CSV table of C-alpha atoms in Angstrom, one decimal:
chain,number,residue,atom,x,y,z
E,239,MET,CA,-30.3,18.1,-2.4
E,240,LYS,CA,-34.0,18.9,-2.2
E,241,ASP,CA,-35.2,21.4,0.4
E,242,PHE,CA,-36.4,19.6,3.6
E,243,SER,CA,-40.0,20.8,3.4
E,244,PHE,CA,-42.9,19.9,5.7
E,245,LYS,CA,-44.6,18.3,2.7
E,246,TYR,CA,-41.7,15.9,2.1
E,247,TYR,CA,-41.5,15.1,5.8
E,248,LEU,CA,-45.2,14.2,6.0
E,249,TYR,CA,-44.9,12.1,2.9
E,250,ASP,CA,-41.8,10.3,4.4
E,251,ARG,CA,-43.7,9.7,7.6
E,252,ALA,CA,-47.1,8.9,6.1
E,253,ILE,CA,-47.3,5.3,7.5
E,254,GLU,CA,-46.4,6.4,11.0
E,255,ILE,CA,-48.9,9.3,10.9
E,256,LEU,CA,-51.7,7.2,9.5
E,257,SER,CA,-51.0,4.6,12.3
E,258,LEU,CA,-51.3,7.4,14.9
E,259,ILE,CA,-54.6,8.6,13.4
E,260,VAL,CA,-56.0,5.1,13.3
E,261,MET,CA,-55.0,4.6,16.9
E,262,ALA,CA,-56.7,7.9,17.8
E,263,VAL,CA,-59.9,6.9,16.1
E,264,LEU,CA,-59.9,3.6,18.0
E,265,VAL,CA,-59.4,5.3,21.3
E,266,LEU,CA,-62.3,7.7,20.6
E,267,GLY,CA,-64.4,4.8,19.6
E,268,LEU,CA,-63.6,3.0,22.8
E,269,CYS,CA,-64.4,6.2,24.8
E,270,GLN,CA,-67.9,6.2,23.2
E,271,ILE,CA,-68.4,2.5,23.8
E,272,PHE,CA,-67.6,2.9,27.5
E,273,GLY,CA,-70.2,5.7,27.6
E,274,LEU,CA,-68.0,8.8,28.2
E,275,LYS,CA,-69.8,12.1,27.8
E,276,SER,CA,-69.5,13.9,24.5
E,277,GLU,CA,-67.6,16.8,26.1
E,278,ALA,CA,-65.0,14.3,27.5
E,279,VAL,CA,-64.7,12.6,24.1
E,280,ILE,CA,-64.2,15.9,22.4
E,281,MET,CA,-61.5,16.9,25.0
E,282,VAL,CA,-59.7,13.5,24.5
E,283,ALA,CA,-59.9,14.0,20.7
E,284,ILE,CA,-58.3,17.5,21.1
E,285,LEU,CA,-55.6,16.2,23.4
E,286,ILE,CA,-54.8,13.4,21.0
E,287,PHE,CA,-54.7,15.7,18.0
E,288,VAL,CA,-52.4,18.2,19.8
E,289,ALA,CA,-50.1,15.3,20.9
E,290,ILE,CA,-49.9,13.9,17.3
E,291,LEU,CA,-49.3,17.4,15.9
E,292,GLY,CA,-46.7,18.1,18.5
E,293,VAL,CA,-44.8,14.9,17.8
E,294,ILE,CA,-44.9,15.6,14.0
E,295,CYS,CA,-43.8,19.2,14.4
E,296,PHE,CA,-41.0,18.3,16.9
E,297,GLY,CA,-39.6,15.6,14.6
E,298,TYR,CA,-39.9,17.9,11.6
E,299,PHE,CA,-38.1,20.9,13.1
E,300,ARG,CA,-35.4,18.7,14.7
E,301,GLN,CA,-34.6,17.0,11.4
E,302,ARG,CA,-35.0,20.2,9.3
E,303,TYR,CA,-32.3,21.9,11.4
E,304,PHE,CA,-29.8,19.0,10.8
E,305,TYR,CA,-30.5,18.5,7.1
E,306,ARG,CA,-30.4,22.2,6.3
E,307,ASN,CA,-27.2,22.6,8.2
E,308,LEU,CA,-25.8,19.6,6.3
E,309,ARG,CA,-26.8,21.2,2.9
E,310,VAL,CA,-25.4,24.6,3.8
E,311,ASN,CA,-22.0,23.2,5.0
E,312,LEU,CA,-21.7,20.9,2.0
E,313,ALA,CA,-22.0,23.9,-0.3
E,314,LYS,CA,-19.3,25.8,1.7
E,315,LEU,CA,-16.8,22.9,1.9
E,316,ASP,CA,-14.2,22.3,-0.9
E,317,GLN,CA,-13.6,18.8,0.4
E,318,SER,CA,-17.1,17.5,1.0
E,319,TYR,CA,-15.8,14.3,2.6
E,320,LEU,CA,-15.0,16.5,5.7
E,321,ILE,CA,-18.7,17.2,6.3
E,322,ALA,CA,-18.8,15.2,9.5
E,323,GLU,CA,-16.1,17.5,11.0
E,324,VAL,CA,-18.3,20.6,10.9
E,325,LEU,CA,-21.6,19.0,12.0
E,326,ASP,CA,-22.8,18.1,15.5
E,327,ARG,CA,-24.0,14.5,15.8
E,328,PRO,CA,-27.9,14.6,15.8
E,329,ASP,CA,-30.1,13.0,18.4
E,330,PHE,CA,-32.5,11.1,16.1
E,331,LEU,CA,-31.8,7.7,14.6
E,332,ASP,CA,-31.7,8.5,10.9
E,333,GLY,CA,-29.4,11.4,11.5
E,334,LYS,CA,-27.1,9.4,13.7
E,335,ILE,CA,-26.8,6.7,11.0
E,336,LEU,CA,-26.1,9.3,8.3
E,337,TYR,CA,-23.6,11.2,10.5
E,338,ASP,CA,-21.7,8.0,11.4
E,339,VAL,CA,-21.6,6.9,7.7
E,340,CYS,CA,-20.2,10.4,6.7
E,341,TYR,CA,-17.7,10.2,9.5
E,342,GLU,CA,-16.4,6.8,8.4
E,343,LEU,CA,-16.3,7.9,4.8
E,344,GLY,CA,-14.4,11.0,5.7
E,345,LYS,CA,-12.0,9.1,7.8
E,346,SER,CA,-11.3,6.6,5.1
E,347,MET,CA,-10.9,9.4,2.5
E,348,LEU,CA,-8.4,11.3,4.8
E,349,GLU,CA,-6.4,8.1,5.2
E,350,ASN,CA,-6.3,7.5,1.5
E,351,VAL,CA,-5.4,11.2,0.8
E,352,SER,CA,-2.6,11.0,3.4
E,353,LYS,CA,-1.3,7.7,2.0
E,354,ASN,CA,-1.3,9.1,-1.6
E,355,GLU,CA,0.4,12.3,-0.5
E,356,GLN,CA,3.1,10.2,1.2
E,357,VAL,CA,3.5,8.0,-1.9
E,358,CYS,CA,3.9,11.1,-4.0
E,359,GLN,CA,6.4,12.6,-1.5
E,360,ASP,CA,8.4,9.3,-1.4
E,361,PHE,CA,8.5,9.2,-5.2
E,362,SER,CA,9.6,12.8,-5.4
E,363,ASP,CA,12.3,12.1,-2.8
E,364,TYR,CA,13.4,9.0,-4.6
E,365,ILE,CA,13.5,10.8,-8.0
E,366,GLU,CA,15.7,13.5,-6.5
E,367,LEU,CA,18.0,10.9,-5.0
E,368,TRP,CA,18.0,8.8,-8.3
E,369,ILE,CA,19.0,11.9,-10.3
E,370,HIS,CA,21.8,12.6,-7.9
E,371,GLU,CA,23.0,8.9,-8.1
E,372,ILE,CA,22.9,8.6,-11.8
E,373,LYS,CA,25.2,11.6,-12.1
E,374,SER,CA,27.9,9.5,-10.5
E,375,PRO,CA,28.4,6.9,-13.3
E,376,LEU,CA,27.9,9.6,-15.9
E,377,ALA,CA,30.6,11.7,-14.3
E,378,ALA,CA,32.9,8.6,-14.1
E,379,LEU,CA,32.3,8.0,-17.8
E,380,ASN,CA,33.2,11.6,-18.6
E,381,LEU,CA,36.4,11.3,-16.6
E,382,LEU,CA,37.4,8.0,-18.3
E,383,ALA,CA,36.7,9.5,-21.7
E,384,GLU,CA,38.9,12.6,-20.9
E,385,LYS,CA,41.7,10.3,-19.8
E,386,GLY,CA,41.4,8.1,-22.8
E,387,ARG,CA,40.8,5.0,-20.6
E,388,LEU,CA,37.9,3.6,-22.6
E,389,ARG,CA,39.9,1.5,-25.1
E,390,SER,CA,39.2,-1.8,-23.4
E,391,GLY,CA,35.5,-1.0,-22.8
E,392,ARG,CA,35.5,-2.7,-19.4
E,393,GLU,CA,35.2,0.5,-17.4
E,394,LEU,CA,32.6,1.7,-19.8
E,395,THR,CA,30.6,-1.5,-19.3
E,396,ARG,CA,30.8,-1.3,-15.6
E,397,GLU,CA,29.5,2.3,-15.4
E,398,LEU,CA,26.8,1.6,-18.0
E,399,ALA,CA,25.8,-1.4,-15.8
E,400,ARG,CA,25.4,1.0,-12.8
E,401,ILE,CA,23.2,3.2,-14.9
E,402,ASP,CA,21.2,0.2,-16.1
E,403,ASN,CA,20.7,-1.0,-12.5
E,404,LEU,CA,19.5,2.5,-11.4
E,405,THR,CA,17.1,2.6,-14.3
E,406,GLU,CA,15.8,-0.9,-13.4
E,407,GLN,CA,15.3,0.2,-9.8
E,408,ILE,CA,13.1,3.1,-10.7
E,409,LEU,CA,11.0,1.0,-13.1
E,410,TYR,CA,10.4,-1.7,-10.5
E,411,PHE,CA,9.9,0.9,-7.8
E,412,MET,CA,6.9,2.2,-9.8
E,413,ARG,CA,5.6,-1.4,-10.2
E,414,ALA,CA,6.0,-2.1,-6.5
E,415,GLU,CA,4.1,1.0,-5.5
E,416,SER,CA,1.3,0.4,-8.1
E,417,SER,CA,-1.8,-1.5,-6.9
E,418,ALA,CA,-2.1,-3.2,-10.3
E,419,LYS,CA,-1.3,-6.9,-10.5
E,420,ASP,CA,0.9,-6.8,-13.6
E,421,TYR,CA,2.9,-9.9,-12.7
E,422,LEU,CA,2.5,-13.2,-14.5
E,423,PHE,CA,3.0,-16.4,-12.6
E,424,GLN,CA,4.6,-19.3,-14.4
E,425,GLY,CA,7.0,-22.1,-13.7
E,426,CYS,CA,10.6,-20.8,-13.2
E,427,ASN,CA,13.7,-23.0,-13.0
E,428,LEU,CA,15.9,-21.4,-10.4
E,429,SER,CA,19.1,-22.5,-12.2
E,430,GLU,CA,18.1,-20.8,-15.4
E,431,VAL,CA,17.0,-17.6,-13.6
E,432,VAL,CA,20.3,-17.4,-11.7
E,433,LYS,CA,22.3,-18.0,-14.8
E,434,ALA,CA,20.5,-15.3,-16.6
E,435,VAL,CA,21.3,-12.8,-13.8
E,436,LEU,CA,24.9,-13.9,-13.7
E,437,LEU,CA,25.2,-13.4,-17.4
E,438,THR,CA,23.9,-9.9,-17.1
E,439,TYR,CA,26.4,-9.0,-14.5
E,440,ARG,CA,29.3,-11.0,-16.0
E,441,THR,CA,31.5,-7.9,-16.6
E,442,GLN,CA,31.2,-6.6,-13.0
E,443,ILE,CA,31.8,-10.1,-11.7
E,444,GLN,CA,35.0,-10.3,-13.8
E,445,LEU,CA,36.2,-6.9,-12.9
E,446,GLN,CA,35.8,-7.7,-9.2
E,447,ASN,CA,37.2,-11.2,-9.6
E,448,MET,CA,34.2,-12.6,-7.7
E,449,GLU,CA,34.0,-16.3,-7.3
E,450,ILE,CA,30.6,-17.9,-8.1
E,451,GLU,CA,29.2,-21.1,-6.6
E,452,THR,CA,25.9,-22.7,-7.3
E,453,ARG,CA,24.3,-25.7,-5.6
E,454,ASN,CA,21.1,-27.7,-6.1
E,455,LEU,CA,19.5,-24.9,-8.2
E,456,ASP,CA,17.6,-27.3,-10.5
E,457,ARG,CA,14.3,-26.7,-8.9
E,458,ASN,CA,11.1,-25.2,-10.2
E,459,VAL,CA,9.0,-22.5,-8.4
E,460,MET,CA,6.0,-20.4,-9.4
E,461,SER,CA,6.9,-16.7,-9.8
E,462,ASP,CA,7.1,-13.9,-12.3
E,463,VAL,CA,10.4,-14.5,-14.2
E,464,LYS,CA,11.2,-10.9,-14.8
E,465,TRP,CA,10.4,-9.8,-11.3
E,466,LEU,CA,12.4,-12.7,-9.8
E,467,LYS,CA,15.4,-11.9,-12.0
E,468,PHE,CA,15.2,-8.3,-10.8
E,469,MET,CA,15.1,-9.3,-7.1
E,470,ILE,CA,18.0,-11.7,-7.4
E,471,SER,CA,20.0,-9.0,-9.4
E,472,GLN,CA,19.5,-6.5,-6.6
E,473,VAL,CA,21.0,-9.0,-4.1
E,474,LEU,CA,23.9,-9.6,-6.4
E,475,ALA,CA,24.4,-5.9,-7.0
E,476,ASN,CA,24.7,-5.3,-3.3
E,477,ALA,CA,27.2,-8.1,-3.0
E,478,LEU,CA,29.3,-6.5,-5.7
E,479,LYS,CA,29.0,-3.1,-4.1
E,480,TYR,CA,30.0,-4.2,-0.6
E,481,GLN,CA,33.2,-5.9,-1.6
E,482,ALA,CA,32.2,-9.6,-1.7
E,483,LYS,CA,34.8,-12.0,-3.2
E,484,LYS,CA,32.5,-15.0,-3.3
E,485,ILE,CA,28.8,-15.5,-3.7
E,486,THR,CA,26.9,-18.8,-3.3
E,487,PHE,CA,23.5,-19.6,-4.8
E,488,SER,CA,21.8,-22.7,-3.3
E,489,ALA,CA,18.3,-24.1,-3.0
E,490,GLU,CA,16.6,-26.5,-0.7
E,491,GLN,CA,13.2,-28.0,0.0
E,492,ALA,CA,11.7,-27.5,3.5
E,493,GLN,CA,8.1,-28.2,4.6
E,494,ARG,CA,6.5,-27.9,1.2
E,495,MET,CA,8.5,-24.7,0.5
E,496,THR,CA,11.4,-24.1,-1.8
E,497,ILE,CA,14.1,-21.8,-0.4
E,498,LEU,CA,16.6,-20.0,-2.5
E,499,LYS,CA,19.7,-18.8,-0.5
E,500,ILE,CA,22.1,-16.2,-1.7
E,501,ARG,CA,25.1,-15.9,0.5
E,502,ASP,CA,28.1,-13.6,0.0
E,503,ASP,CA,31.3,-12.9,2.0
E,504,GLY,CA,31.1,-9.1,1.9
E,505,ILE,CA,31.5,-6.7,4.7
E,506,GLY,CA,28.2,-7.7,6.3
E,507,ILE,CA,25.5,-5.7,7.9
E,508,PRO,CA,25.6,-4.4,11.5
E,509,ALA,CA,23.1,-6.2,13.8
E,510,GLU,CA,21.3,-2.9,14.7
E,511,ASP,CA,20.7,-2.3,11.0
E,512,LEU,CA,19.2,-5.7,10.1
E,513,PRO,CA,15.6,-5.0,11.3
E,514,ARG,CA,15.5,-1.9,9.0
E,515,VAL,CA,17.2,-3.1,5.8
E,516,PHE,CA,13.9,-3.5,4.0
E,517,ASP,CA,12.7,0.0,5.0
E,518,LYS,CA,12.4,2.6,2.2
E,519,THR,CA,15.5,4.7,1.7
E,520,PHE,CA,17.3,3.1,4.7
E,521,THR,CA,21.1,3.0,4.1
E,522,GLY,CA,22.5,2.3,7.5
E,523,LYS,CA,26.1,2.3,8.4
E,524,ASN,CA,27.0,0.7,5.0
E,525,GLY,CA,25.6,3.6,3.0
E,526,HIS,CA,28.8,3.9,1.0
E,527,GLY,CA,30.0,0.9,-1.0
E,528,LYS,CA,33.2,0.2,-2.9
E,529,ASN,CA,34.6,3.0,-5.1
E,530,GLY,CA,32.5,5.6,-3.3
E,531,GLU,CA,29.2,4.3,-4.6
E,532,HIS,CA,26.4,5.7,-2.5
E,533,SER,CA,23.4,3.5,-1.7
E,534,THR,CA,19.9,4.8,-2.5
E,535,GLY,CA,18.4,2.5,0.2
E,536,MET,CA,15.8,1.4,-2.3
E,537,GLY,CA,17.0,-1.9,-3.7
E,538,LEU,CA,16.0,-4.2,-0.8
E,539,TYR,CA,12.8,-2.2,-0.2
E,540,ILE,CA,11.7,-2.8,-3.7
E,541,VAL,CA,12.7,-6.5,-3.4
E,542,LYS,CA,10.6,-6.9,-0.3
E,543,SER,CA,7.6,-5.0,-1.9
E,544,LEU,CA,7.7,-7.2,-5.0
E,545,ALA,CA,8.1,-10.4,-3.0
E,546,ASP,CA,5.1,-9.4,-0.8
E,547,LYS,CA,3.0,-8.8,-3.9
E,548,MET,CA,3.7,-12.2,-5.2
E,549,GLY,CA,3.2,-14.0,-2.0
E,550,HIS,CA,6.9,-14.9,-1.5
E,551,LYS,CA,8.9,-14.3,1.7
E,552,VAL,CA,12.2,-12.7,1.8
E,553,GLU,CA,14.5,-12.8,4.8
E,554,ILE,CA,18.0,-11.6,5.6
E,555,ASN,CA,20.8,-12.6,8.0
E,556,SER,CA,24.3,-11.1,8.3
E,557,LYS,CA,27.4,-10.9,10.4
E,558,ILE,CA,30.3,-8.4,10.4
E,559,GLY,CA,33.9,-8.8,11.5
E,560,ASP,CA,35.8,-12.1,11.1
E,561,ASP,CA,34.0,-14.5,8.7
E,562,SER,CA,31.5,-11.7,7.8
E,563,PHE,CA,28.7,-12.7,5.5
E,564,THR,CA,25.2,-11.6,4.3
E,565,GLU,CA,22.6,-14.2,3.4
E,566,VAL,CA,19.3,-13.4,1.7
E,567,ARG,CA,16.6,-16.1,1.5
E,568,PHE,CA,13.7,-16.2,-0.9
E,569,VAL,CA,10.9,-18.6,0.2
E,570,PHE,CA,8.5,-19.9,-2.4
E,571,GLY,CA,5.3,-21.7,-1.6
E,572,GLU,CA,3.9,-24.8,-3.4
E,573,HIS,CA,2.7,-24.5,-7.0
E,574,GLU,CA,-0.9,-25.2,-6.1
E,575,TYR,CA,-1.0,-22.2,-3.8
E,576,TYR,CA,-0.1,-19.7,-6.5
E,577,LYS,CA,-2.5,-21.3,-9.0
E,578,ASN,CA,-5.3,-20.6,-6.5
E,579,VAL,CA,-4.4,-17.0,-5.7
E,580,ARG,CA,-3.4,-15.5,-8.9
């Protein structure tokens, strides 16, 4: 930053100063025209000169104090975006505008820094939880191996599937937190997508003897196939974890929207937990599933984040007790909407 010298100040205010001088000359000319004595004209000239000089000097010293203070504090600060916090708001227009801009920039930067710090902290917490969780299936595999119970391969497949699901979760968590639009919209047939997910989870479904029902799934929606498979797989994984014996996949058309419903007859979700099931790391009263599996509280959060990124809606309803159920609904807009926004 250049030194705020008197020379630069005069150069910056040249038009204003010249205007004042022209006005002063006109006033003196008028004084002579109206026949004022020479002594009076000289006195008027001196007063005008002093007034102009006073205005110039006052403006210069007022602004010099602010801009020099600005430069000195900028040199001292490690985080220069905090400059508005250590300055007093000046009383001249240019300074007020600059101060307000610095204040808004600093505020925005602080919000971004705070947000990024929270994202880093959340990721660190999730990694710690993820490492703890992945130890569970690994320990189970060790125990099965020591007892010689891996001959059929079914238990091995189940535990490997848990590891695979946890790995998928962390991968899609990173994608959900990223600002990059790395999804690819294309036509997806819901029947084919659901079949692919069921095929991936076929062993766990067989081990739990879960009944599968599908209805009216031959409908096309616009989405990212991989992301959609992951979202559906998380709902299915939760149904398996929370002791469901039957899960139903159905689709319907309503008001130019396609709705995919996934309903299971598991233990259900308490009413007080429903508003928070999409919150990050929220596990609620059902934090422990079947066979002691602990929930990370991240699956539905990632599902909601991915759905929001793609312009889909995801909703949930549930009931506990007799006839308990959990129903997750994915709402897809018309094809033309996604063609316009992607």
